[in-house]
Amino acid sequence: MWYRITTYRYAFTRIAPYLIGILLGYLLFRTNRKVPNTPKTRKLMLFGWIICTACALVALVAPFGAPEANLHGHPAWRMFDRTLYAVGVAWVVYACCVGYGGIISEFLSWSGWMPLSRLSYTAYLIHIMIIEVYYMSYKGVLLYSAINWWLMFVSFSFMSFVCGFAASMMAEVPFLELEKFVLPKRRGREAKSETKAEQDQDNIALGTVECDPDPQQSPNDSKGTTGPNGC
């Protein structure tokens, strides 16, 4: 609680992961999520996986691997641990977007994650309120046990997504629809329409356009008609 009051509440102490996310989004935008498919690129991507996995593991494991150092109590460590973890997460996102995610990309692309992915941000915003309401209304001594913590984890997660769904329907979804109305020609939507047009052109070039097997013939033309309908 003391750390939250003195340090965590200030935005500049937590801005590094936010800036990493902005830089990642800009990089993906500028490169259009494409990298050259060369042996050098594959070596660099493998090197990136090793380095960023190490960063994430250090951020997660180091405080528990050396409990006597009390890293969570050091301001220097608290400044960099979230940055290290954000670098690891940003690399996973980047590698999956450019096609070098492998089995991780397949797992994260599973269609079953789609409903939860749409609620993840609202659940993130609301979960801290649910946790605070529970602890502030709890009357008694809370004893530690693995079962208790797992039950609280499942309960908090479930309630966060339920409340996140309500918040999403009341705020996020209406504004997304309003955005489509106000900005109908965003880059992503234009790309989809261009892709569909290119596919239609490819179908015409390959002769896969549906044809009328019995085209109408003009009374004065015994040879029939040819073209998109008459093939």
XYZ file of C-alpha atoms in Angstrom:
231
model
C 0.000 0.000 0.000
C 2.866 2.380 0.820
C 4.428 1.766 -2.592
C 1.138 2.486 -4.289
C 0.649 5.754 -2.405
C 4.188 7.090 -2.855
C 5.163 5.761 -6.288
C 2.568 3.814 -8.280
C -0.038 6.553 -8.476
C 2.276 8.847 -10.460
C 2.051 8.360 -14.204
C 5.726 9.013 -14.948
C 6.766 6.032 -12.815
C 4.723 3.692 -15.038
C 5.089 5.384 -18.412
C 7.828 3.140 -19.845
C 5.529 0.193 -20.801
C 3.078 2.688 -22.272
C 5.791 4.232 -24.447
C 6.969 0.778 -25.524
C 3.428 0.001 -26.687
C 3.225 3.275 -28.638
C 6.576 2.620 -30.338
C 5.511 -0.932 -31.194
C 2.268 0.277 -32.757
C 4.132 2.889 -34.779
C 6.657 0.296 -35.974
C 3.919 -2.084 -37.108
C 2.135 0.789 -38.834
C 5.219 1.938 -40.721
C 6.282 -1.555 -41.807
C 2.730 -2.719 -42.533
C 3.530 -5.813 -40.430
C 5.997 -7.139 -43.022
C 9.659 -8.132 -42.778
C 11.897 -9.608 -45.485
C 11.926 -13.402 -45.522
C 15.688 -13.958 -45.550
C 18.097 -16.145 -43.520
C 19.408 -13.008 -41.797
C 15.889 -12.052 -40.741
C 15.268 -15.526 -39.304
C 18.485 -15.317 -37.273
C 17.539 -11.879 -35.955
C 14.059 -13.056 -35.017
C 15.510 -16.036 -33.140
C 17.943 -13.721 -31.350
C 15.037 -11.436 -30.437
C 13.068 -14.360 -28.999
C 16.019 -15.337 -26.795
C 16.702 -11.819 -25.514
C 13.095 -10.823 -24.863
C 12.235 -14.148 -23.219
C 15.202 -13.623 -20.912
C 13.974 -10.090 -20.088
C 10.501 -11.327 -19.182
C 11.852 -14.205 -17.070
C 14.212 -11.892 -15.202
C 11.335 -9.541 -14.395
C 9.176 -12.418 -13.123
C 11.645 -14.754 -11.419
C 14.454 -12.551 -10.088
C 12.590 -11.190 -7.011
C 11.661 -14.722 -5.904
C 15.044 -16.214 -6.779
C 16.789 -13.835 -4.389
C 14.331 -13.093 -1.580
C 17.067 -11.853 0.749
C 17.777 -8.982 -1.667
C 14.199 -7.693 -1.280
C 14.135 -6.395 -4.854
C 10.512 -5.325 -4.578
C 11.607 -2.779 -2.000
C 14.276 -1.160 -4.193
C 13.145 1.849 -6.261
C 15.691 1.061 -8.988
C 14.245 -2.421 -9.495
C 10.673 -1.162 -9.440
C 11.642 1.270 -12.177
C 12.874 -1.435 -14.569
C 10.935 -4.624 -13.788
C 7.774 -3.530 -15.636
C 9.879 -2.237 -18.521
C 11.627 -5.603 -18.877
C 8.324 -7.450 -18.842
C 6.789 -4.996 -21.329
C 9.716 -5.599 -23.702
C 9.016 -9.343 -23.574
C 5.299 -8.885 -24.256
C 5.972 -6.361 -27.044
C 8.275 -8.825 -28.774
C 5.634 -11.568 -28.680
C 3.147 -9.185 -30.297
C 5.661 -8.068 -32.932
C 6.835 -11.584 -33.811
C 3.272 -12.857 -34.160
C 2.250 -9.894 -36.327
C 5.132 -10.345 -38.791
C 4.678 -14.110 -39.053
C 7.444 -15.396 -36.778
C 5.320 -16.389 -33.800
C 5.221 -20.123 -34.520
C 3.172 -22.208 -32.102
C 2.652 -19.184 -29.832
C 0.939 -17.329 -32.671
C -1.308 -20.332 -33.341
C -2.230 -20.545 -29.655
C -2.968 -16.824 -29.353
C -4.929 -16.881 -32.645
C -7.338 -19.527 -31.370
C -10.885 -18.360 -32.046
C -11.903 -19.227 -28.491
C -9.933 -16.226 -27.208
C -11.950 -13.782 -29.318
C -14.730 -13.020 -26.787
C -12.226 -12.527 -23.954
C -9.913 -10.398 -26.096
C -12.711 -7.926 -26.742
C -13.279 -7.575 -22.995
C -9.664 -7.586 -21.814
C -9.253 -3.797 -21.612
C -12.485 -3.091 -19.770
C -11.770 -6.017 -17.429
C -8.334 -4.501 -16.773
C -9.878 -1.138 -15.888
C -12.489 -2.630 -13.562
C -10.620 -5.456 -11.816
C -8.836 -3.170 -9.343
C -12.192 -1.741 -8.221
C -13.552 -5.236 -7.593
C -10.479 -6.190 -5.565
C -10.659 -3.004 -3.476
C -14.380 -3.435 -2.804
C -13.756 -6.990 -1.595
C -10.880 -6.144 0.739
C -12.441 -2.956 2.107
C -15.698 -4.739 2.902
C -14.034 -7.837 4.385
C -14.698 -8.154 8.118
C -12.125 -10.365 9.747
C -8.651 -11.804 9.354
C -7.702 -13.135 5.943
C -5.399 -16.128 6.359
C -3.079 -17.179 3.562
C -3.491 -20.530 1.816
C -3.011 -21.663 -1.758
C -6.658 -22.703 -2.053
C -7.899 -19.321 -0.829
C -5.720 -17.419 -3.270
C -6.711 -19.596 -6.211
C -10.392 -19.212 -5.358
C -9.998 -15.447 -5.111
C -8.108 -15.379 -8.409
C -10.883 -17.272 -10.213
C -13.592 -15.176 -8.542
C -11.920 -11.847 -9.295
C -11.259 -12.869 -12.898
C -14.840 -13.985 -13.449
C -16.340 -10.847 -11.917
C -13.899 -8.637 -13.826
C -15.011 -10.052 -17.172
C -18.694 -9.938 -16.230
C -18.451 -6.282 -15.212
C -16.148 -5.628 -18.156
C -18.819 -6.958 -20.505
C -21.378 -4.561 -19.019
C -18.946 -1.633 -19.289
C -18.056 -2.581 -22.858
C -21.697 -2.679 -23.932
C -22.428 0.649 -22.274
C -19.329 2.598 -23.357
C -16.854 0.864 -25.681
C -19.195 -0.634 -28.296
C -21.277 2.551 -28.831
C -18.133 4.625 -29.334
C -16.688 2.065 -31.768
C -19.861 2.260 -33.841
C -19.718 6.050 -33.675
C -16.100 5.931 -34.840
C -17.084 3.848 -37.880
C -19.711 6.459 -38.722
C -17.406 9.463 -38.235
C -14.247 7.905 -39.734
C -15.422 5.442 -42.389
C -12.158 5.603 -44.371
C -9.588 4.590 -41.807
C -6.543 2.758 -43.081
C -7.651 -0.648 -41.850
C -11.064 -0.385 -43.474
C -9.578 0.821 -46.741
C -7.171 -2.100 -46.722
C -10.056 -4.543 -46.352
C -11.968 -3.028 -49.251
C -8.826 -2.993 -51.428
C -8.161 -6.628 -50.594
C -11.694 -7.585 -51.599
C -11.360 -5.680 -54.877
C -8.062 -7.421 -55.633
C -9.651 -10.807 -54.968
C -12.498 -9.983 -57.351
C -9.998 -9.021 -60.047
C -8.072 -12.254 -59.502
C -11.282 -14.251 -59.816
C -12.085 -12.552 -63.113
C -8.568 -13.208 -64.398
C -8.796 -16.889 -63.463
C -12.241 -17.259 -64.994
C -13.920 -18.191 -61.748
C -16.729 -15.671 -62.018
C -20.111 -17.338 -62.027
C -21.511 -17.712 -65.519
C -25.003 -18.108 -66.841
C -25.076 -21.597 -68.391
C -27.978 -20.637 -70.627
C -27.441 -17.003 -71.645
C -30.257 -15.123 -73.243
C -29.880 -14.799 -77.021
C -31.085 -11.932 -79.041
C -33.769 -12.839 -81.600
C -31.600 -11.319 -84.334
C -28.384 -12.981 -83.155
C -28.222 -16.741 -83.618
C -24.642 -16.914 -82.296
C -25.635 -16.028 -78.790
C -23.746 -13.709 -76.482
C -20.366 -13.852 -74.894
C -18.960 -12.061 -71.914
C -19.195 -12.245 -68.139
C -22.668 -13.824 -68.251
C -22.316 -15.915 -71.366
C -18.678 -16.992 -70.775
